[in-house]
mmCIF file of C-alpha atoms in Angstrom:
data_model
loop_
_atom_site.group_PDB
_atom_site.id
_atom_site.type_symbol
_atom_site.label_atom_id
_atom_site.label_comp_id
_atom_site.label_asym_id
_atom_site.label_seq_id
_atom_site.Cartn_x
_atom_site.Cartn_y
_atom_site.Cartn_z
ATOM 1 C CA MET A 174 -60.439 -2.282 77.227
ATOM 2 C CA PRO A 175 -61.896 -5.620 77.695
ATOM 3 C CA SER A 176 -65.719 -3.772 77.299
ATOM 4 C CA SER A 177 -64.663 -2.117 74.025
ATOM 5 C CA LEU A 178 -66.201 0.968 75.431
ATOM 6 C CA GLY A 179 -64.485 4.407 76.242
ATOM 7 C CA ALA A 180 -64.383 5.622 79.917
ATOM 8 C CA GLU A 181 -65.743 9.000 80.652
ATOM 9 C CA ALA A 182 -62.168 10.515 81.346
ATOM 10 C CA ILE A 183 -58.897 8.798 81.150
ATOM 11 C CA LYS A 184 -55.285 10.111 81.687
ATOM 12 C CA PHE A 185 -52.459 9.707 79.941
ATOM 13 C CA VAL A 186 -49.115 9.104 82.244
ATOM 14 C CA ARG A 187 -45.642 9.807 81.632
ATOM 15 C CA LYS A 188 -43.732 6.762 83.093
ATOM 16 C CA ASN A 189 -40.463 8.755 83.677
ATOM 17 C CA VAL A 190 -42.070 11.440 85.680
ATOM 18 C CA PRO A 191 -42.282 10.715 89.246
ATOM 19 C CA SER A 192 -45.649 12.698 89.969
ATOM 20 C CA ASP A 193 -47.570 11.127 87.196
ATOM 21 C CA TYR A 194 -46.438 7.347 87.578
ATOM 22 C CA LEU A 195 -44.143 6.417 90.597
ATOM 23 C CA LEU A 196 -47.027 7.791 93.000
ATOM 24 C CA MET A 197 -49.901 5.832 91.510
ATOM 25 C CA LYS A 198 -51.593 2.927 93.308
ATOM 26 C CA SER A 199 -50.427 -0.432 91.719
ATOM 27 C CA SER A 200 -53.713 -1.121 90.145
ATOM 28 C CA SER A 201 -53.385 2.245 88.414
ATOM 29 C CA LYS A 202 -49.794 1.530 87.459
ATOM 30 C CA SER A 203 -50.753 -2.065 85.890
ATOM 31 C CA MET A 204 -53.394 -0.280 83.866
ATOM 32 C CA VAL A 205 -50.904 2.440 82.883
ATOM 33 C CA ASP A 206 -48.308 -0.473 82.055
ATOM 34 C CA GLN A 207 -50.905 -2.249 79.597
ATOM 35 C CA TYR A 208 -52.734 0.983 77.962
ATOM 36 C CA GLY A 209 -50.438 4.007 78.411
ATOM 37 C CA PHE A 210 -53.191 5.512 80.800
ATOM 38 C CA SER A 211 -55.433 5.509 83.734
ATOM 39 C CA LEU A 212 -59.021 5.492 83.826
ATOM 40 C CA GLU A 213 -59.811 8.810 86.076
ATOM 41 C CA ARG A 214 -63.760 7.916 85.503
ATOM 42 C CA PRO A 215 -64.170 4.596 84.328
ATOM 43 C CA TYR A 216 -67.758 4.538 83.440
ATOM 44 C CA TYR A 217 -69.668 4.782 80.277
ATOM 45 C CA LEU A 218 -72.935 7.024 80.359
ATOM 46 C CA LEU A 219 -73.728 6.220 76.358
ATOM 47 C CA ARG A 220 -72.066 9.305 75.177
ATOM 48 C CA PRO A 221 -71.773 9.434 71.518
ATOM 49 C CA GLU A 222 -68.320 11.583 70.971
ATOM 50 C CA LEU A 223 -65.944 8.577 70.752
ATOM 51 C CA ILE A 224 -68.366 7.177 68.013
ATOM 52 C CA GLU A 225 -68.799 10.630 66.379
ATOM 53 C CA SER A 226 -65.341 11.071 65.943
ATOM 54 C CA LEU A 227 -64.547 7.797 64.734
ATOM 55 C CA PHE A 228 -67.505 8.194 62.036
ATOM 56 C CA TYR A 229 -65.734 11.522 60.685
ATOM 57 C CA MET A 230 -62.103 9.829 60.436
ATOM 58 C CA TYR A 231 -64.131 6.793 58.632
ATOM 59 C CA ARG A 232 -65.852 9.032 56.218
ATOM 60 C CA LEU A 233 -62.615 11.456 55.641
ATOM 61 C CA THR A 234 -60.193 8.829 55.227
ATOM 62 C CA GLY A 235 -62.327 6.007 54.041
ATOM 63 C CA LYS A 236 -60.066 3.854 56.237
ATOM 64 C CA GLN A 237 -62.134 0.465 57.589
ATOM 65 C CA LEU A 238 -60.244 0.589 60.860
ATOM 66 C CA TYR A 239 -62.406 3.433 61.953
ATOM 67 C CA ALA A 240 -65.569 1.493 61.275
ATOM 68 C CA ASP A 241 -64.407 -1.500 62.333
ATOM 69 C CA ARG A 242 -63.786 0.515 65.780
ATOM 70 C CA VAL A 243 -67.293 1.594 65.652
ATOM 71 C CA TRP A 244 -68.604 -1.699 65.267
ATOM 72 C CA LYS A 245 -66.634 -3.059 68.063
ATOM 73 C CA ILE A 246 -68.030 -0.126 70.202
ATOM 74 C CA TRP A 247 -71.560 -1.411 69.232
ATOM 75 C CA GLN A 248 -70.750 -4.833 70.330
ATOM 76 C CA GLY A 249 -69.569 -3.482 73.527
ATOM 77 C CA ILE A 250 -72.737 -1.461 74.026
ATOM 78 C CA GLN A 251 -74.879 -4.864 73.241
ATOM 79 C CA ARG A 252 -72.641 -6.813 75.539
ATOM 80 C CA ASN A 253 -72.332 -4.393 78.633
ATOM 81 C CA CYS A 254 -75.075 -1.693 78.289
ATOM 82 C CA ARG A 255 -78.448 -3.729 76.868
ATOM 83 C CA VAL A 256 -80.968 -4.646 79.345
ATOM 84 C CA PRO A 257 -84.438 -5.557 78.932
ATOM 85 C CA GLY A 258 -86.357 -2.582 77.745
ATOM 86 C CA GLY A 259 -83.497 -0.726 76.702
ATOM 87 C CA TYR A 260 -79.912 0.341 77.347
ATOM 88 C CA VAL A 261 -77.985 1.698 80.498
ATOM 89 C CA GLY A 262 -74.592 3.048 81.461
ATOM 90 C CA THR A 263 -71.945 0.975 82.649
ATOM 91 C CA ALA A 264 -69.823 1.646 85.950
ATOM 92 C CA ASN A 265 -66.652 0.298 84.838
ATOM 93 C CA VAL A 266 -65.279 -0.218 81.339
ATOM 94 C CA ALA A 267 -62.103 -2.073 82.335
ATOM 95 C CA VAL A 268 -64.690 -5.104 83.128
ATOM 96 C CA ASP A 269 -66.747 -6.662 80.357
ATOM 97 C CA ASP A 270 -69.700 -7.424 81.657
ATOM 98 C CA MET A 271 -70.912 -10.329 79.716
ATOM 99 C CA ALA A 272 -67.498 -12.197 80.517
ATOM 100 C CA SER A 273 -67.622 -11.519 84.096
ATOM 101 C CA GLY A 274 -71.379 -12.953 84.161
ATOM 102 C CA THR A 275 -72.254 -9.614 86.286
ATOM 103 C CA MET A 276 -73.502 -6.535 85.321
ATOM 104 C CA ASP A 277 -72.157 -3.202 86.939
ATOM 105 C CA ILE A 278 -74.845 -0.768 85.754
ATOM 106 C CA ILE A 279 -75.633 2.791 86.076
ATOM 107 C CA ASN A 280 -79.337 2.727 85.878
ATOM 108 C CA SER A 281 -80.384 5.158 83.298
ATOM 109 C CA THR A 282 -80.538 6.281 79.800
ATOM 110 C CA GLU A 283 -79.840 9.773 78.686
ATOM 111 C CA SER A 284 -81.960 11.186 75.614
ATOM 112 C CA PHE A 285 -78.585 11.950 73.867
ATOM 113 C CA PHE A 286 -78.049 8.014 73.388
ATOM 114 C CA PHE A 287 -81.203 7.850 71.321
ATOM 115 C CA ALA A 288 -80.597 11.273 69.366
ATOM 116 C CA GLU A 289 -76.688 11.011 68.556
ATOM 117 C CA THR A 290 -74.993 7.899 69.440
ATOM 118 C CA PHE A 291 -77.516 5.919 67.662
ATOM 119 C CA LEU A 292 -77.155 8.411 64.823
ATOM 120 C CA TYR A 293 -73.472 7.825 64.480
ATOM 121 C CA LEU A 294 -73.640 4.159 64.672
ATOM 122 C CA TYR A 295 -76.061 4.602 61.546
ATOM 123 C CA LEU A 296 -74.365 6.929 59.390
ATOM 124 C CA THR A 297 -70.981 4.882 59.856
ATOM 125 C CA PHE A 298 -72.463 2.015 58.116
ATOM 126 C CA ALA A 299 -75.013 3.662 56.136
ATOM 127 C CA ASP A 300 -74.584 4.573 52.299
ATOM 128 C CA HIS A 301 -72.352 7.851 52.162
ATOM 129 C CA ASP A 302 -74.903 9.306 49.851
ATOM 130 C CA ASN A 303 -77.268 9.257 52.579
ATOM 131 C CA ILE A 304 -75.693 12.632 54.477
ATOM 132 C CA ASN A 305 -72.789 13.794 52.103
ATOM 133 C CA LEU A 306 -70.675 15.593 54.364
ATOM 134 C CA ASP A 307 -69.954 18.148 51.480
ATOM 135 C CA GLU A 308 -73.458 18.892 51.772
ATOM 136 C CA TRP A 309 -74.309 18.612 55.350
ATOM 137 C CA VAL A 310 -72.572 19.689 58.521
ATOM 138 C CA PHE A 311 -73.723 18.481 61.995
ATOM 139 C CA THR A 312 -74.359 20.903 65.180
ATOM 140 C CA THR A 313 -72.833 19.815 68.303
ATOM 141 C CA GLU A 314 -76.793 18.118 68.959
ATOM 142 C CA ALA A 315 -76.276 15.806 65.727
ATOM 143 C CA HIS A 316 -78.700 18.149 63.859
ATOM 144 C CA PRO A 317 -77.608 18.104 59.979
ATOM 145 C CA LEU A 318 -77.481 21.532 58.689
ATOM 146 C CA SER A 319 -77.354 21.919 54.972
ATOM 147 C CA ARG A 320 -74.272 23.923 53.649
ATOM 148 C CA LYS A 321 -76.049 24.844 50.559
ATOM 149 C CA TYR A 322 -77.247 28.349 52.210
ATOM 150 C CA VAL A 323 -74.578 30.788 53.658
ATOM 151 C CA PHE A 324 -76.146 33.282 56.195
ATOM 152 C CA ASP A 325 -75.016 36.639 54.606
ATOM 153 C CA GLY A 326 -75.573 38.322 57.838
ATOM 154 C CA THR A 327 -79.151 39.879 57.245
ATOM 155 C CA PHE A 328 -82.322 38.439 58.323
#
């Protein structure tokens, strides 16, 4: 995507299946031709899940391409979501707001942006000893829990 951000929802499309490809609008077809998917919900609400997944892939494999992708997303957030006083969502990830010269924003900031998105951005580039994944696990809300203590079923 030109914005370097992930859409809220995409749809992978099989070109050889008439109901998937042939009945699509031409604008959607051109996106499928270029990317292999169409944007079902093209907005970005500052969610952490893509960055979180890339963080885990980077930490588990050590492959720099995952950290590079996180950095590219961070740059996309800076270009498309940064406003005076904070960050907001963007309405269409298929458009790079900085390049187009207009910001098509969603004028709100969800709390998970500060609690989770920033956490996974930080952890991707922080020293791996800050949070050792052999010693810590994160809840779905990005709270670290020690793996040292195992619940034995009693209170």
